[in-house]
Structure formats: C-alpha cells, structure tokens
PDB file of C-alpha atoms in Angstrom:
ATOM      1  CA  MET A 199     -15.075  -7.320  -9.179  1.00  0.00           C
ATOM      2  CA  VAL A 200     -16.398  -7.556 -12.688  1.00  0.00           C
ATOM      3  CA  ARG A 201     -20.036  -8.383 -13.305  1.00  0.00           C
ATOM      4  CA  GLY A 202     -21.383  -8.727 -16.793  1.00  0.00           C
ATOM      5  CA  GLY A 203     -18.299  -7.049 -18.246  1.00  0.00           C
ATOM      6  CA  ARG A 204     -18.629  -4.035 -15.928  1.00  0.00           C
ATOM      7  CA  VAL A 205     -16.721  -3.135 -12.784  1.00  0.00           C
ATOM      8  CA  ASP A 206     -18.887  -2.787  -9.674  1.00  0.00           C
ATOM      9  CA  PRO A 207     -19.246   0.936  -8.731  1.00  0.00           C
ATOM     10  CA  ASP A 208     -18.129   0.139  -5.156  1.00  0.00           C
ATOM     11  CA  VAL A 209     -14.931  -1.369  -6.528  1.00  0.00           C
ATOM     12  CA  ASP A 210     -14.429   1.760  -8.653  1.00  0.00           C
ATOM     13  CA  ALA A 211     -14.622   3.923  -5.527  1.00  0.00           C
ATOM     14  CA  ILE A 212     -12.274   1.665  -3.538  1.00  0.00           C
ATOM     15  CA  TRP A 213      -9.837   1.584  -6.469  1.00  0.00           C
ATOM     16  CA  ASP A 214      -9.818   5.387  -6.696  1.00  0.00           C
ATOM     17  CA  ASP A 215      -9.387   5.854  -2.931  1.00  0.00           C
ATOM     18  CA  PHE A 216      -6.635   3.233  -2.795  1.00  0.00           C
ATOM     19  CA  HIS A 217      -4.675   4.783  -5.649  1.00  0.00           C
ATOM     20  CA  ALA A 218      -5.097   8.278  -4.202  1.00  0.00           C
ATOM     21  CA  LEU A 219      -3.646   7.187  -0.854  1.00  0.00           C
ATOM     22  CA  VAL A 220      -1.028   4.697  -2.060  1.00  0.00           C
ATOM     23  CA  ASN A 221       1.131   7.348  -3.699  1.00  0.00           C
ATOM     24  CA  VAL A 222       4.461   5.492  -3.830  1.00  0.00           C
ATOM     25  CA  PRO A 223       5.227   3.943  -7.248  1.00  0.00           C
ATOM     26  CA  SER A 224       5.313   0.137  -7.125  1.00  0.00           C
ATOM     27  CA  GLU A 225       9.059  -0.202  -7.787  1.00  0.00           C
ATOM     28  CA  GLN A 226       9.871   2.364  -5.108  1.00  0.00           C
ATOM     29  CA  LEU A 227       7.558   0.582  -2.664  1.00  0.00           C
ATOM     30  CA  ARG A 228       9.221  -2.747  -3.488  1.00  0.00           C
ATOM     31  CA  GLN A 229      12.672  -1.283  -2.808  1.00  0.00           C
ATOM     32  CA  TRP A 230      11.465   0.234   0.477  1.00  0.00           C
ATOM     33  CA  LEU A 231       9.930  -3.060   1.582  1.00  0.00           C
ATOM     34  CA  LEU A 232      13.073  -4.985   0.642  1.00  0.00           C
ATOM     35  CA  THR A 233      15.063  -2.568   2.793  1.00  0.00           C
ATOM     36  CA  ARG A 234      12.637  -2.973   5.680  1.00  0.00           C
ATOM     37  CA  GLY A 235      12.445  -6.744   5.252  1.00  0.00           C
ATOM     38  CA  SER A 236      16.178  -7.236   5.210  1.00  0.00           C
ATOM     39  CA  GLY A 237      16.482  -6.318   8.889  1.00  0.00           C
ATOM     40  CA  GLU A 238      19.836  -6.817  10.520  1.00  0.00           C
ATOM     41  CA  GLY A 239      20.559 -10.160   8.874  1.00  0.00           C
ATOM     42  CA  GLY A 240      19.954  -9.004   5.324  1.00  0.00           C
ATOM     43  CA  VAL A 241      19.427 -12.563   4.071  1.00  0.00           C
ATOM     44  CA  PHE A 242      16.891 -13.318   1.359  1.00  0.00           C
ATOM     45  CA  GLY A 243      15.829 -16.649  -0.034  1.00  0.00           C
ATOM     46  CA  PRO A 244      15.569 -17.526  -3.733  1.00  0.00           C
ATOM     47  CA  ASP A 245      12.492 -15.276  -4.098  1.00  0.00           C
ATOM     48  CA  PRO A 246      13.198 -12.033  -2.223  1.00  0.00           C
ATOM     49  CA  ASP A 247       9.624 -10.789  -2.753  1.00  0.00           C
ATOM     50  CA  MET A 248       8.414 -13.566  -0.436  1.00  0.00           C
ATOM     51  CA  SER A 249      10.438 -11.938   2.353  1.00  0.00           C
ATOM     52  CA  LEU A 250       8.668  -8.596   1.972  1.00  0.00           C
ATOM     53  CA  PRO A 251       6.828  -7.498   5.111  1.00  0.00           C
ATOM     54  CA  GLU A 252       3.038  -7.561   5.255  1.00  0.00           C
ATOM     55  CA  PRO A 253       0.768  -5.856   4.423  1.00  0.00           C
ATOM     56  CA  GLY A 254       3.147  -4.155   1.985  1.00  0.00           C
ATOM     57  CA  ARG A 255       3.624  -7.311  -0.085  1.00  0.00           C
ATOM     58  CA  HIS A 256      -0.141  -7.586  -0.651  1.00  0.00           C
ATOM     59  CA  ILE A 257      -0.404  -3.876  -1.439  1.00  0.00           C
ATOM     60  CA  LEU A 258       2.420  -4.234  -3.948  1.00  0.00           C
ATOM     61  CA  ARG A 259       0.639  -7.198  -5.566  1.00  0.00           C
ATOM     62  CA  VAL A 260      -2.554  -5.133  -5.939  1.00  0.00           C
ATOM     63  CA  LEU A 261      -0.582  -2.282  -7.539  1.00  0.00           C
ATOM     64  CA  THR A 262       0.476  -4.624 -10.334  1.00  0.00           C
ATOM     65  CA  LYS A 263      -3.096  -5.553 -11.245  1.00  0.00           C
ATOM     66  CA  ARG A 264      -5.685  -4.072 -13.529  1.00  0.00           C
ATOM     67  CA  LYS A 265      -9.009  -3.190 -11.964  1.00  0.00           C
ATOM     68  CA  VAL A 266     -10.814  -5.934 -13.897  1.00  0.00           C
ATOM     69  CA  ASP A 267      -8.412  -8.553 -12.504  1.00  0.00           C
ATOM     70  CA  LEU A 268      -9.049  -7.830  -8.829  1.00  0.00           C
ATOM     71  CA  THR A 269     -10.095 -10.671  -6.555  1.00  0.00           C
ATOM     72  CA  GLY A 270     -12.173 -10.438  -3.407  1.00  0.00           C
ATOM     73  CA  GLU A 271      -8.946 -10.704  -1.402  1.00  0.00           C
ATOM     74  CA  ASP A 272      -7.437  -7.786  -3.361  1.00  0.00           C
ATOM     75  CA  ILE A 273     -10.460  -5.624  -2.605  1.00  0.00           C
ATOM     76  CA  GLN A 274     -10.138  -6.472   1.085  1.00  0.00           C
ATOM     77  CA  VAL A 275      -6.423  -5.557   0.988  1.00  0.00           C
ATOM     78  CA  MET A 276      -7.326  -2.212  -0.584  1.00  0.00           C
ATOM     79  CA  ARG A 277     -10.011  -1.512   2.045  1.00  0.00           C
ATOM     80  CA  GLU A 278      -7.641  -2.341   4.893  1.00  0.00           C
ATOM     81  CA  ALA A 279      -4.862  -0.208   3.377  1.00  0.00           C
ATOM     82  CA  ILE A 280      -7.238   2.747   3.003  1.00  0.00           C
ATOM     83  CA  ASP A 281      -8.411   2.382   6.615  1.00  0.00           C
ATOM     84  CA  ARG A 282      -4.885   2.042   8.024  1.00  0.00           C
ATOM     85  CA  ILE A 283      -3.466   4.953   6.023  1.00  0.00           C
ATOM     86  CA  GLU A 284      -6.366   7.245   6.933  1.00  0.00           C
ATOM     87  CA  SER A 285      -6.077   6.219  10.585  1.00  0.00           C
ATOM     88  CA  LEU A 286      -2.345   6.967  10.671  1.00  0.00           C
ATOM     89  CA  ILE A 287      -2.861  10.313   8.937  1.00  0.00           C
ATOM     90  CA  ASP A 288      -5.550  11.202  11.486  1.00  0.00           C
ATOM     91  CA  GLU A 289      -3.105  10.325  14.286  1.00  0.00           C
ATOM     92  CA  ARG A 290      -0.365  12.616  12.930  1.00  0.00           C
ATOM     93  CA  PRO A 291       2.169  13.133  15.743  1.00  0.00           C
ATOM     94  CA  SER A 292       3.077  16.587  17.005  1.00  0.00           C
ATOM     95  CA  GLN A 293       6.454  16.324  15.213  1.00  0.00           C
ATOM     96  CA  GLY A 294       4.583  15.761  11.949  1.00  0.00           C
ATOM     97  CA  ASN A 295       6.629  14.559   8.977  1.00  0.00           C
ATOM     98  CA  THR A 296       9.840  14.506  11.019  1.00  0.00           C
ATOM     99  CA  ASP A 297       8.550  11.596  13.147  1.00  0.00           C
ATOM    100  CA  ASN A 298      10.364   8.749  11.378  1.00  0.00           C
ATOM    101  CA  GLU A 299       8.457   5.928  13.076  1.00  0.00           C
ATOM    102  CA  TRP A 300       5.119   7.401  11.957  1.00  0.00           C
ATOM    103  CA  ARG A 301       6.365   8.206   8.456  1.00  0.00           C
ATOM    104  CA  HIS A 302       7.879   4.720   8.060  1.00  0.00           C
ATOM    105  CA  SER A 303       4.590   3.138   9.152  1.00  0.00           C
ATOM    106  CA  LEU A 304       2.912   5.005   6.314  1.00  0.00           C
ATOM    107  CA  LEU A 305       5.668   4.124   3.843  1.00  0.00           C
ATOM    108  CA  ASP A 306       5.174   0.444   4.724  1.00  0.00           C
ATOM    109  CA  LEU A 307       1.638   0.894   3.368  1.00  0.00           C
ATOM    110  CA  GLY A 308       2.742   2.737   0.231  1.00  0.00           C
ATOM    111  CA  HIS A 309       1.950   6.267   1.397  1.00  0.00           C
ATOM    112  CA  ASP A 310       4.616   8.957   1.518  1.00  0.00           C
ATOM    113  CA  VAL A 311       3.513  12.102   3.370  1.00  0.00           C
ATOM    114  CA  LEU A 312       6.245  14.061   1.589  1.00  0.00           C
ATOM    115  CA  VAL A 313       4.699  13.402  -1.844  1.00  0.00           C
ATOM    116  CA  GLU A 314       2.110  15.881  -3.026  1.00  0.00           C
ATOM    117  CA  ARG A 315      -0.390  14.993  -5.716  1.00  0.00           C
TER     118      ARG A 315
END
C-alpha cells in the first residue's frame, strides 16, 4: 500500500516475489483459466471472466494492477499465491513436470514450471 506517496517496503518485497513466481503472462493465464472454468458444459454467462476459477481470477486481477493501486485484499491474494506456489513446488512429485495434475495446479495459480526466467 502507498503511504505518503511511497510504497511500503514489505509490499515491494511481496510484489517482487509474486511477479517472480507468477510467470504466466496475464492473457495466457486468462485463456488457461477460461479453459479450466469451462468444464464439460462449456457455458459462460455474459461476463466470462466471472466464471474463472478461484484463486486464479483474483491473481489475474492483481496482474492488471500497478503496485501503487494495490488494495489490502490484493496484497493478501499475492501472499496466498506465493505460499501456495512455493508449497506446491516443495511437494514436487516423483514424476516431476510430467505430472499433469501437479503442473495444472501450478498453472491455475499462474506458475508454469516449464518456463525459465
């Protein structure tokens, strides 16, 4: 959050960690989430973004913001995403990147293990 025209150093660190771990570009993440959210029925209402699965929809919303525009809720979303991504990475299955369930769980959070930075 912004205080006196400056971004809190804790928010800076969370922002950096979040953007290091969420390595899928926002449009690619949106397309992935739309695919996941369509399920077997494949029916979307007038605003398909409202049908996006959580927490991906919140992560996508944060990706569209500037650091100075973050809310307390956005910061919490970033913290939770960081924790969940790190936890999943730590629990890497023996099949590694070929375990689709594990990889898809990470993709739902905006992290692609096949992308190197």
